PDB file of C-alpha atoms in Angstrom:
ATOM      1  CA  UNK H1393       0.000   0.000   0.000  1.00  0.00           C
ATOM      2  CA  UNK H1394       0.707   3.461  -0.890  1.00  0.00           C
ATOM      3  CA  UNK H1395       0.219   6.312   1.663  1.00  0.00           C
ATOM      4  CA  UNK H1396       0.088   9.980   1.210  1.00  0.00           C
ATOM      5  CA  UNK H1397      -0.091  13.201   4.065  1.00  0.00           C
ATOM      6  CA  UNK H1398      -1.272  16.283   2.592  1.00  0.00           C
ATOM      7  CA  UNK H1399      -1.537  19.255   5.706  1.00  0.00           C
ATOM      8  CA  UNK H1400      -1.409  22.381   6.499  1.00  0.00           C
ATOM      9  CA  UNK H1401       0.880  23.251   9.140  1.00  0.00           C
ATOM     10  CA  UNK H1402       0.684  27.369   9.307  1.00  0.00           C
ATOM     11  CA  UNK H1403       4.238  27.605   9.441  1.00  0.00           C
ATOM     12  CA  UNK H1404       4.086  25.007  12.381  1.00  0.00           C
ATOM     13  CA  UNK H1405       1.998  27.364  14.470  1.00  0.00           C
ATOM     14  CA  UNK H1406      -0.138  25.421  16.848  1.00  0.00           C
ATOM     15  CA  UNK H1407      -3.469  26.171  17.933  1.00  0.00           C
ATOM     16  CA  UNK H1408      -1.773  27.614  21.213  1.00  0.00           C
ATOM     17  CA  UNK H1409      -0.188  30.466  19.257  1.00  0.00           C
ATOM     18  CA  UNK H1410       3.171  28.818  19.279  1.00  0.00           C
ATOM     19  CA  UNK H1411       5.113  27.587  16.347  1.00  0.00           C
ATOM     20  CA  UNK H1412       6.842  24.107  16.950  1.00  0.00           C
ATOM     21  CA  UNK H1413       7.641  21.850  13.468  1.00  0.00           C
ATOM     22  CA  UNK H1414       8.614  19.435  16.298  1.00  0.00           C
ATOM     23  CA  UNK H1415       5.120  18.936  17.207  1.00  0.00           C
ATOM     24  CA  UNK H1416       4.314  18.491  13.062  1.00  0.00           C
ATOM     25  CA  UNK H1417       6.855  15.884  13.146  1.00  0.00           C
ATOM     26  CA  UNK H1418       5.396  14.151  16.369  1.00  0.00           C
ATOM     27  CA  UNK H1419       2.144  13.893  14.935  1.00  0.00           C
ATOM     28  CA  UNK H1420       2.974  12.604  11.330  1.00  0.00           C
ATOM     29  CA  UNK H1421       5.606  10.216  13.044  1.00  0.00           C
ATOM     30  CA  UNK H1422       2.962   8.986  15.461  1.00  0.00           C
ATOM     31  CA  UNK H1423       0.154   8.213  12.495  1.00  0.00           C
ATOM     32  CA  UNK H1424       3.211   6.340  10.590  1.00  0.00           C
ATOM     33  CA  UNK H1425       5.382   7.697   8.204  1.00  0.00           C
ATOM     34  CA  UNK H1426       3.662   8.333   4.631  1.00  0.00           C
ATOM     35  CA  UNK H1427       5.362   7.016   1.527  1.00  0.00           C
ATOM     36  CA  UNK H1428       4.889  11.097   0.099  1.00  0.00           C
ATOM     37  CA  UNK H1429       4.444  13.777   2.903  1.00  0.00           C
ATOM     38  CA  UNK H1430       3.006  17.479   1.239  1.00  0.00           C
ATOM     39  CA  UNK H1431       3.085  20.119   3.110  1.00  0.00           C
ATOM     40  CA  UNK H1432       1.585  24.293   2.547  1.00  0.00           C
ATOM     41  CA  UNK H1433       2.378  27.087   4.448  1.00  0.00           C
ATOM     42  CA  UNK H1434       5.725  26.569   4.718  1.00  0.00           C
ATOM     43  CA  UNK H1435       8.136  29.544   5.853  1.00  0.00           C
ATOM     44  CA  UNK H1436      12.075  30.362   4.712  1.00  0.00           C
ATOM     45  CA  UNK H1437      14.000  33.421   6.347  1.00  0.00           C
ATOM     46  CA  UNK H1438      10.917  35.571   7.009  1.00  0.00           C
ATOM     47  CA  UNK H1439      11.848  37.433  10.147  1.00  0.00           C
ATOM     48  CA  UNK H1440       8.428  38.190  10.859  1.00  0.00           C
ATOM     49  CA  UNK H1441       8.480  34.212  11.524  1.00  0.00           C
ATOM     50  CA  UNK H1442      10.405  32.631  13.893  1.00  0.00           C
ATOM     51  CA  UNK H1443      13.416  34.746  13.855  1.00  0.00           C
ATOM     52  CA  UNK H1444      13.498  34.047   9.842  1.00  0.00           C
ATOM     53  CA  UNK H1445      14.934  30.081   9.874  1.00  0.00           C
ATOM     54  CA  UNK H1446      14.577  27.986   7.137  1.00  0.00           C
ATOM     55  CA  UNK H1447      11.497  25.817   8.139  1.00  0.00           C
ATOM     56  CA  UNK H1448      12.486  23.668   4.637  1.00  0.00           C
ATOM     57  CA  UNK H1449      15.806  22.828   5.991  1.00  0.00           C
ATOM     58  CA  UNK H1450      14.475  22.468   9.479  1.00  0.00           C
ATOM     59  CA  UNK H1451      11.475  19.672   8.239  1.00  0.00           C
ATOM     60  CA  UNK H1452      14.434  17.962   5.913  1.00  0.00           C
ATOM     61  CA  UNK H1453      16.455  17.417   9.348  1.00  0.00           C
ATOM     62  CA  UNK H1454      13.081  16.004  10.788  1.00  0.00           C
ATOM     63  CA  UNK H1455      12.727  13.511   8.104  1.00  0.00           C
ATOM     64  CA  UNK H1456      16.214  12.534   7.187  1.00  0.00           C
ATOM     65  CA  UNK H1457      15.333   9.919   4.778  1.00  0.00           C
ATOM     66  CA  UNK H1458      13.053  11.531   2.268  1.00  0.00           C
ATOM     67  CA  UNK H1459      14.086  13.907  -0.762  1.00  0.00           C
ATOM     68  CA  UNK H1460      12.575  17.262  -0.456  1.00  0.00           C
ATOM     69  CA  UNK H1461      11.237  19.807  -2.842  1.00  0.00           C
ATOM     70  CA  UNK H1462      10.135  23.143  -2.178  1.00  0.00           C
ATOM     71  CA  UNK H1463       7.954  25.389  -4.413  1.00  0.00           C
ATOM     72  CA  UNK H1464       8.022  28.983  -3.598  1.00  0.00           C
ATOM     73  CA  UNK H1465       4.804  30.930  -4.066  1.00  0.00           C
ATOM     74  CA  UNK H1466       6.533  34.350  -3.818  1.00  0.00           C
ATOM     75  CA  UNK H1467      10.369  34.796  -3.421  1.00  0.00           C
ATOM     76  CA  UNK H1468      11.824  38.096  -2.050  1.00  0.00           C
ATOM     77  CA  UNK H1469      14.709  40.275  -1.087  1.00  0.00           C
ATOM     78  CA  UNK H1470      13.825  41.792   1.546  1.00  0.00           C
ATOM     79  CA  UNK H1471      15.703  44.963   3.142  1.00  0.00           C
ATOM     80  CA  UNK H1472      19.082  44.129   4.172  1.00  0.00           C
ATOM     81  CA  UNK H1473      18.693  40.424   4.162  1.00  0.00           C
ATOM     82  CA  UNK H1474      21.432  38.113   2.293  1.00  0.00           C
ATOM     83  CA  UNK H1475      18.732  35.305   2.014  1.00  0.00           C
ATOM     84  CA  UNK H1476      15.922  35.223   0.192  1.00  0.00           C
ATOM     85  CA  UNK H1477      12.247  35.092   1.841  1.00  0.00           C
ATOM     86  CA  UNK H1478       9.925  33.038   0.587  1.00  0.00           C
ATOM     87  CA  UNK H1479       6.968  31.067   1.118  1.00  0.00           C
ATOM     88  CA  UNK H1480       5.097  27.952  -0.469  1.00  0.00           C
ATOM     89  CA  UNK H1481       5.014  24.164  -0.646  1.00  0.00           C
ATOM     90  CA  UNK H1482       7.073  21.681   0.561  1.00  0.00           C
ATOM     91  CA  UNK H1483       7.167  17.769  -0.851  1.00  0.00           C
ATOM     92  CA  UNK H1484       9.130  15.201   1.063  1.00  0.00           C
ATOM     93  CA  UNK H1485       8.930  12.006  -0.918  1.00  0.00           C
ATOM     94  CA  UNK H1486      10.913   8.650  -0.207  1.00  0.00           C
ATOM     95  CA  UNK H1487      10.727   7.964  -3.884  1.00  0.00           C
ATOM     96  CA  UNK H1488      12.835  10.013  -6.298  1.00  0.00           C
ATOM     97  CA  UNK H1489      10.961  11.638  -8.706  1.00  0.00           C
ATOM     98  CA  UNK H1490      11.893  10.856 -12.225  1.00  0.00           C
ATOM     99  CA  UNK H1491      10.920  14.800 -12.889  1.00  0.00           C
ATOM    100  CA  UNK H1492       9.831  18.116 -10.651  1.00  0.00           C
ATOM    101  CA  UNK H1493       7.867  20.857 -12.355  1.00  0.00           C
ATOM    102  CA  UNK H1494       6.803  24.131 -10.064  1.00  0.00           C
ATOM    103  CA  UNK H1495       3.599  25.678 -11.919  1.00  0.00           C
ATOM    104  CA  UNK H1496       2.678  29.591 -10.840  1.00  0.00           C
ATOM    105  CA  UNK H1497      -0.884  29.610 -10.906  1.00  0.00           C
ATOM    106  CA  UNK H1498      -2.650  33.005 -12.256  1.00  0.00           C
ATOM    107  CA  UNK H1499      -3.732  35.476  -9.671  1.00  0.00           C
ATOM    108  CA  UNK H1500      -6.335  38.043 -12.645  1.00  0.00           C
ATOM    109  CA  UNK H1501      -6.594  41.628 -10.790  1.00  0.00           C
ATOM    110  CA  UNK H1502      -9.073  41.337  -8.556  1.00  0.00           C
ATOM    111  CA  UNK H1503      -9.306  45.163  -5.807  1.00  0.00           C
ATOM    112  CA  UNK H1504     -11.576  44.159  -4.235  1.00  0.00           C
ATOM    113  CA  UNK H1505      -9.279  41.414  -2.224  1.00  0.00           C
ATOM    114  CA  UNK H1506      -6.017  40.625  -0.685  1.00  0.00           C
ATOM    115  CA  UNK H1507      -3.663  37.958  -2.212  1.00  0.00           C
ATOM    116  CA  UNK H1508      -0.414  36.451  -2.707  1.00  0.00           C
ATOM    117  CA  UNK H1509       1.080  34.716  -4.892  1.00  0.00           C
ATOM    118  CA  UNK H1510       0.194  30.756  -5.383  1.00  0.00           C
ATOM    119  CA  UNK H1511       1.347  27.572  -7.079  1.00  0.00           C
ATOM    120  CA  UNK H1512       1.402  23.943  -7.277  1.00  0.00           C
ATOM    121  CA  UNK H1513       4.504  21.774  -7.640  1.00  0.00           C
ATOM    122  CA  UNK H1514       4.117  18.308 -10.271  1.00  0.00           C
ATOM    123  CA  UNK H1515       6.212  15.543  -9.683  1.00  0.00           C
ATOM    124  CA  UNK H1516       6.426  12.066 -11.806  1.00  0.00           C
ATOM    125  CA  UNK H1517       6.930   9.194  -9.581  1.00  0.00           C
ATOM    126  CA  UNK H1518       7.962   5.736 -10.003  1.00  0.00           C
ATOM    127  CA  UNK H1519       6.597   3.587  -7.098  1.00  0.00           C
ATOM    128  CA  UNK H1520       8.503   0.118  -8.441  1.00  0.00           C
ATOM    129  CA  UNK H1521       4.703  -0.803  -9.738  1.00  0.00           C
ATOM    130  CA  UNK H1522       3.343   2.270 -11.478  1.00  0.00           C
ATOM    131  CA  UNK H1523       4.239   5.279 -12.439  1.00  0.00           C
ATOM    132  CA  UNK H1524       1.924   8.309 -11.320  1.00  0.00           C
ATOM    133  CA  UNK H1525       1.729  12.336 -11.367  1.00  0.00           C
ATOM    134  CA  UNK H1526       1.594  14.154  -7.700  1.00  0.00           C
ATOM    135  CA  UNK H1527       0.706  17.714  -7.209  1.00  0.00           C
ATOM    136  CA  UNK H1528       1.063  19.501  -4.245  1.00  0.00           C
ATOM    137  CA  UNK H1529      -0.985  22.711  -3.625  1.00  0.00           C
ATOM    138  CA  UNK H1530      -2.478  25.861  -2.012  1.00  0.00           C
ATOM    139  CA  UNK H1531      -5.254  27.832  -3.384  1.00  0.00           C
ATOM    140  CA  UNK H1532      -6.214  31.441  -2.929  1.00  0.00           C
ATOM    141  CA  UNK H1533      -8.355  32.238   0.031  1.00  0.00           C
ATOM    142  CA  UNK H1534      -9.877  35.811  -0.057  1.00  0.00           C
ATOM    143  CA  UNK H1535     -10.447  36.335  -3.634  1.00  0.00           C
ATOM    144  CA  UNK H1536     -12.870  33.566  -5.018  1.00  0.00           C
ATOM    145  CA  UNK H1537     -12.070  34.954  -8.731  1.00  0.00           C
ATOM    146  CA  UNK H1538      -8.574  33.936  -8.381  1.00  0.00           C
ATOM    147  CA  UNK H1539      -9.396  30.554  -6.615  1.00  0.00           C
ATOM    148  CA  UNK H1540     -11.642  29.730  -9.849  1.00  0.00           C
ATOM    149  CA  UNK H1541      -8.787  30.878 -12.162  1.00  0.00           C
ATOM    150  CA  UNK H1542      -6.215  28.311 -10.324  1.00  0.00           C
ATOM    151  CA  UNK H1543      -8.749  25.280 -10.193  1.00  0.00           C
ATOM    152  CA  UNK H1544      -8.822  26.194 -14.043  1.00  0.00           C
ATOM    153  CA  UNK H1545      -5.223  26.370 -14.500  1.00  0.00           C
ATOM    154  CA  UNK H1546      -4.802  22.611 -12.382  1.00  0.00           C
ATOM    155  CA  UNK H1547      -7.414  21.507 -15.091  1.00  0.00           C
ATOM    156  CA  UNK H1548      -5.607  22.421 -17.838  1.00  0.00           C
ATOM    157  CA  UNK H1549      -2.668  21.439 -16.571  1.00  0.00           C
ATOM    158  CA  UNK H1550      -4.201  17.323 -16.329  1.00  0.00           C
ATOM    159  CA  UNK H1551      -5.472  17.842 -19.706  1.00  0.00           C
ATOM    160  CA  UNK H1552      -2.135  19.041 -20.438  1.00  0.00           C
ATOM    161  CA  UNK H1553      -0.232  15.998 -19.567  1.00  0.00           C
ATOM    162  CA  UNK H1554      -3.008  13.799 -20.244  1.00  0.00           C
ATOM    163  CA  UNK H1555      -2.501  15.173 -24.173  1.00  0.00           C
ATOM    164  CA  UNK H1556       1.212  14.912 -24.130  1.00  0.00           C
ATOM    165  CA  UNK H1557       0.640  11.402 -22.663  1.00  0.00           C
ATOM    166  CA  UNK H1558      -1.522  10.279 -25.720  1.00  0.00           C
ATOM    167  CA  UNK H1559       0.464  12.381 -28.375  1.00  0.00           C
ATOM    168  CA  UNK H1560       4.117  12.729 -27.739  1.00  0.00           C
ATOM    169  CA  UNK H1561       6.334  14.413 -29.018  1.00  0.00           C
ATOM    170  CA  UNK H1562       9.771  13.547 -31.004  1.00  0.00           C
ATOM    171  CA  UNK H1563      11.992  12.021 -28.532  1.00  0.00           C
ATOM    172  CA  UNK H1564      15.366  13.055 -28.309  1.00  0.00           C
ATOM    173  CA  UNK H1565      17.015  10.126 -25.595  1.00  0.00           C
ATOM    174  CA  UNK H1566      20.075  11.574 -23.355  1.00  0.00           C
ATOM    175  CA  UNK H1567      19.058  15.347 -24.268  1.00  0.00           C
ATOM    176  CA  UNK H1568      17.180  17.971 -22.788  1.00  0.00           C
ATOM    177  CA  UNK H1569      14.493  17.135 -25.367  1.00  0.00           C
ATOM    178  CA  UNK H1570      14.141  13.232 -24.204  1.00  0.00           C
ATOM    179  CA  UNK H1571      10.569  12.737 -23.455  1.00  0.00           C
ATOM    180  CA  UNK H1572       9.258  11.980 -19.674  1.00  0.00           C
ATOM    181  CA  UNK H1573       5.519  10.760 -19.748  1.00  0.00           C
ATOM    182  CA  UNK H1574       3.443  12.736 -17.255  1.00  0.00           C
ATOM    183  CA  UNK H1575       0.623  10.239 -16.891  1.00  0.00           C
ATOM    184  CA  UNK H1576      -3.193  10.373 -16.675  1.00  0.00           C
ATOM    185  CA  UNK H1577      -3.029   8.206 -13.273  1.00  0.00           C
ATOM    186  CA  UNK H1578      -2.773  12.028 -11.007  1.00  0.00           C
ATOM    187  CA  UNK H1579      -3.346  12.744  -7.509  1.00  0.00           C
ATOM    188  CA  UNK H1580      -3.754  16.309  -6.359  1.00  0.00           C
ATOM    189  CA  UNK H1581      -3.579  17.192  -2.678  1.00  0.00           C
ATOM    190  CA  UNK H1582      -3.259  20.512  -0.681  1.00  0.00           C
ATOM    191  CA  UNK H1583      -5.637  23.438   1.111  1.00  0.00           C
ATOM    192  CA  UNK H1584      -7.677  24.232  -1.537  1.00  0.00           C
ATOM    193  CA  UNK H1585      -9.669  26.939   0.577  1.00  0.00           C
ATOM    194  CA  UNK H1586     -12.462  25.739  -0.664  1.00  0.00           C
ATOM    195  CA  UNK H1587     -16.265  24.227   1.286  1.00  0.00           C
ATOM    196  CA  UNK H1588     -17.686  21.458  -1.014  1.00  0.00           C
ATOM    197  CA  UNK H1589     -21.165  23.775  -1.190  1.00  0.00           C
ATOM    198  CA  UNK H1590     -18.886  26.138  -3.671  1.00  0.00           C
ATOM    199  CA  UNK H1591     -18.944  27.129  -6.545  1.00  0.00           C
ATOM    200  CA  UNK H1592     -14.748  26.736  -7.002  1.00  0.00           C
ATOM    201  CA  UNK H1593     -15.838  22.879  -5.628  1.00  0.00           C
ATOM    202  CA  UNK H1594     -18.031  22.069  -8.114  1.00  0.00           C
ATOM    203  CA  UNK H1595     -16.150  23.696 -10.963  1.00  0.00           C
ATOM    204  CA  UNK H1596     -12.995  21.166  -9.914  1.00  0.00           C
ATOM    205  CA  UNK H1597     -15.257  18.214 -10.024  1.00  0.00           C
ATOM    206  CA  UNK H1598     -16.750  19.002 -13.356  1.00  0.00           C
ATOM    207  CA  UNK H1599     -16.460  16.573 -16.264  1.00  0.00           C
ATOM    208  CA  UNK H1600     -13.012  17.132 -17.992  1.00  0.00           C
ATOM    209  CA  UNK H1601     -13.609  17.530 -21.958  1.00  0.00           C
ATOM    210  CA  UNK H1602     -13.671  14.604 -24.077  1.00  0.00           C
ATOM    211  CA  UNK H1603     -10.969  11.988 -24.198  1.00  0.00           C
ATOM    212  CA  UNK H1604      -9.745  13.137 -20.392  1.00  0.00           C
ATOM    213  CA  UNK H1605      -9.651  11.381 -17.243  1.00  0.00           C
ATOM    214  CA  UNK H1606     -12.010  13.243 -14.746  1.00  0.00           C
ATOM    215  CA  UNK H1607     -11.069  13.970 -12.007  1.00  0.00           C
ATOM    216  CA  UNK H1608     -12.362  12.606  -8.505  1.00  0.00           C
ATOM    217  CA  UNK H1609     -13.015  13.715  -4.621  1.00  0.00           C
ATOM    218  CA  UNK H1610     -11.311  10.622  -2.771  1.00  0.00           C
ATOM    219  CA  UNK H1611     -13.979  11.198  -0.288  1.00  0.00           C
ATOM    220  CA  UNK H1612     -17.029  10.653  -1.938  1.00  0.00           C
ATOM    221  CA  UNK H1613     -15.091   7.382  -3.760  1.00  0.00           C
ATOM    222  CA  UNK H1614     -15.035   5.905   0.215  1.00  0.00           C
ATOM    223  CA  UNK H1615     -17.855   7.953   1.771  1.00  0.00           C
ATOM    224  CA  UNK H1616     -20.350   9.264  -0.755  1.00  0.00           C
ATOM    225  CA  UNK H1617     -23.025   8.996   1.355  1.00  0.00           C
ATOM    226  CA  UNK H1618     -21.560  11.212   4.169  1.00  0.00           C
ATOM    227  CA  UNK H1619     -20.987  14.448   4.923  1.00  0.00           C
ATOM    228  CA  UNK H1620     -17.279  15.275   4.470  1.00  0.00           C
ATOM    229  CA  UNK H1621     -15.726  15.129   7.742  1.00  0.00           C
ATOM    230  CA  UNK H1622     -14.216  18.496   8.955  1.00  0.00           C
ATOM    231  CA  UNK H1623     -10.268  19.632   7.902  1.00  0.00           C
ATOM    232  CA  UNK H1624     -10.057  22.621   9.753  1.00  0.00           C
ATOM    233  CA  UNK H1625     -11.597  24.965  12.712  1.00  0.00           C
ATOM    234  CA  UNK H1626     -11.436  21.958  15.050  1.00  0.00           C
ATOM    235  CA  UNK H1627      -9.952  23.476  17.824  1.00  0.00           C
ATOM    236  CA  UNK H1628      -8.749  27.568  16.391  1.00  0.00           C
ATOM    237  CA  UNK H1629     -11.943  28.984  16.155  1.00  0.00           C
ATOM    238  CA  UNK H1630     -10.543  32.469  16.442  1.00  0.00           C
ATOM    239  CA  UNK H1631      -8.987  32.217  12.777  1.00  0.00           C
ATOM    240  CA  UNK H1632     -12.237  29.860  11.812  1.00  0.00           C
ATOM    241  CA  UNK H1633     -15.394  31.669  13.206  1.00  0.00           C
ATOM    242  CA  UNK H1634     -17.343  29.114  11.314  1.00  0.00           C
ATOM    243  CA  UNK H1635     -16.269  26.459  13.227  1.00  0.00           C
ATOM    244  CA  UNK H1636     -15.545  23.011  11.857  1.00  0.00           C
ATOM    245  CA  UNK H1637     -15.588  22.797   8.122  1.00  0.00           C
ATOM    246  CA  UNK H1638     -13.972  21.083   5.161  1.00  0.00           C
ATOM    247  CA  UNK H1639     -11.253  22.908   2.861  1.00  0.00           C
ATOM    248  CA  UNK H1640      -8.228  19.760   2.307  1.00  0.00           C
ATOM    249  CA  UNK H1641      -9.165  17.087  -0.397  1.00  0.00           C
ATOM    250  CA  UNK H1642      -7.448  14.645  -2.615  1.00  0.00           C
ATOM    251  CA  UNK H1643      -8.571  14.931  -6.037  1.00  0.00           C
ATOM    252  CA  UNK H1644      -7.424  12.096  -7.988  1.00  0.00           C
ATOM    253  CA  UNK H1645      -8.080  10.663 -11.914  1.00  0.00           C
ATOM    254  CA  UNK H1646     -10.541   8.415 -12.108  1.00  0.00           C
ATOM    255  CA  UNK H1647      -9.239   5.695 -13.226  1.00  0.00           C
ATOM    256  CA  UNK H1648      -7.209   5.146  -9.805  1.00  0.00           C
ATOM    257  CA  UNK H1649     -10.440   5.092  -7.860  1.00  0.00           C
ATOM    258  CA  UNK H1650     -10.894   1.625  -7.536  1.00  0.00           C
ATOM    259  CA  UNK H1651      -7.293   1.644  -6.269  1.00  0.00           C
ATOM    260  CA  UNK H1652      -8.101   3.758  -3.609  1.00  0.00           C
ATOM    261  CA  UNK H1653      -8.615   1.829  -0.069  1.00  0.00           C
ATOM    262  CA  UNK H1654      -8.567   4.378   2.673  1.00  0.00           C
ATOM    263  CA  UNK H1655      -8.969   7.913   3.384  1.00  0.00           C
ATOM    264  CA  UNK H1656      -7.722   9.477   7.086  1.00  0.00           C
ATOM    265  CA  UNK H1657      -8.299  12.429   9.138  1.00  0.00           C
ATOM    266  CA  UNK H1658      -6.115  12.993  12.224  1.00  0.00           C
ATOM    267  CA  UNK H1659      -8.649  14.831  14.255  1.00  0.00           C
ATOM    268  CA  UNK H1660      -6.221  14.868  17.796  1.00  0.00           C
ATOM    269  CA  UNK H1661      -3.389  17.458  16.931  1.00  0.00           C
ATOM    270  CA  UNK H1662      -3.598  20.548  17.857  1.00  0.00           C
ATOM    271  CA  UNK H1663      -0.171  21.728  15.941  1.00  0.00           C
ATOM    272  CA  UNK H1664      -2.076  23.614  13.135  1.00  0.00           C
ATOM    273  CA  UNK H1665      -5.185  25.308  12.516  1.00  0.00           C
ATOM    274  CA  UNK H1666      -6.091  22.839   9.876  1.00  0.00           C
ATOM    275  CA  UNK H1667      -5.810  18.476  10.293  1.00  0.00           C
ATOM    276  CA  UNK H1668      -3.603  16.401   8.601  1.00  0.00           C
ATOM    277  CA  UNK H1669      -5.364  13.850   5.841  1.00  0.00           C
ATOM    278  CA  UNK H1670      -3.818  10.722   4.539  1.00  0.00           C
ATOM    279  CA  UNK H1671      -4.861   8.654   1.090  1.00  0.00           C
ATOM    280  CA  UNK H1672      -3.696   5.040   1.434  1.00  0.00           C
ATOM    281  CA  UNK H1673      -3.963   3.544  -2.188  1.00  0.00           C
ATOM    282  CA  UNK H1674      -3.353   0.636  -4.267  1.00  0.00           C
ATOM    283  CA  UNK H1675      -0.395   1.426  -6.318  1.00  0.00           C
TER     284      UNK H1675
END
């Protein structure tokens, strides 16, 4: 079996007001260590956050045995400073990808909201049995024109590589024009910022066009007959006045449904605002 962590650690700030990746370590160590662990909101050299360390370096010392990739969704000078701050996704994987690819995803003028920057990191890997597409993201919260515009840009991206897959290219072996397959088989995890009563929600789960994989909510593959379980505002209902609600998924194409045999919320930590979810699949 194949397992997966997507979550949202807040820069490792804990319900309590204190940031501790320790604790984000504890909790994923104590659920069993995933095969892929993705992680959003993750901080490097912003003073404003923890004296400005490198939370990538300092989660690659916590899990010494995975390969790590971070995707910056904005990357600054700042002042003075001799390091760049920036601010995005982080993929540890124990498998190494056969290829990386960090997507910006569009952010159309919208004054009427605050934003930053967002994108979504692709990765081919090889699990020894198949060979599959991971993405890793973190979708706009306060402007819902922008959210659409990035679930759009994720689609396109799938049909994308589901295209390419079908219709290569010529392949040039041993050069920078030698061909990598991005499959059709994709999973998708990350904060999408997103309820499932929205209208960004149903746009993602809308039919791709002809001759593309759709795309699936791993929940309602395992629970379709159940409310989704809550992701975040467990415990921080300062941040979440709404209280408990949904916003973390794994989308996934549909041809891996049948492959998919569990899905996991750990509802006990209290080291982010949001819960960490795990896919366990068939691959």
């Amino acid at each position: 079996m194949f397992s997966i962590v997507s979550w949202n650690i807040q820069y490792g700030k804990g319900v309590d007001g204190i940031i501790n990746l320790a604790r984000i370590a504890d909790a994923i160590h104590k659920d069993g260590l995933p095969d892929i662990l993705c992680l959003q909101e993750v901080s490097r050299n912003d003073p404003e956050i923890e004296n400005g360390n490198d939370q990538a370096n300092e989660l690659k010392a916590l899990f010494p045995n995975y390969n790590h990739f971070f995707g910056a969704s904005y990357d600054r000078f700042v002042g003075n400073q001799k390091k760049r701050k920036q601010f995005g996704n982080l993929i540890l994987t124990l498998h190494s990808p056969i290829q990386v690819l960090h997507h910006l995803l569009p952010s159309p003028a919208d004054p009427e909201a605050r934003f930053m920057s967002r994108q979504v990191t692709e990765m081919i890997i090889n699990t020894g049995y198949n060979t599959f597409r991971m993405m890793n993201t973190h979708l706009e919260f306060h402007s819902e024109k922008q959210q659409i515009a990035q679930i759009l840009r994720i689609k396109d991206l799938h049909k994308e590589a589901c295209q390419q897959y079908n219709n290569p290219g010529i392949d040039k072996q041993n050069t920078p024009f030698e061909i990598v397959n991005r499959e059709e088989k994709m999973i998708i995890c990350g904060d999408f910022n997103f309820t499932v009563e929205s209208k960004p929600y149903e746009i993602m789960t809308e039919p791709m066009p002809k001759d593309i994989i759709d795309l699936v909510d791993v929940w309602e593959v395992i629970y379709s007959k159940e409310p989704h379980a809550s992701t975040c505002g467990l415990y921080d209902q300062k941040q979440w006045k709404e209280g408990p609600h949904c916003r973390d998924y794994f989308f996934l194409s549909k041809i891996l449904e049948k492959k998919v045999k569990k899905f996991l919320i750990n509802t006990e930590t209290r080291a982010s605002d949001h819960q960490p979810i795990r896919l366990i699949i068939d691959l």
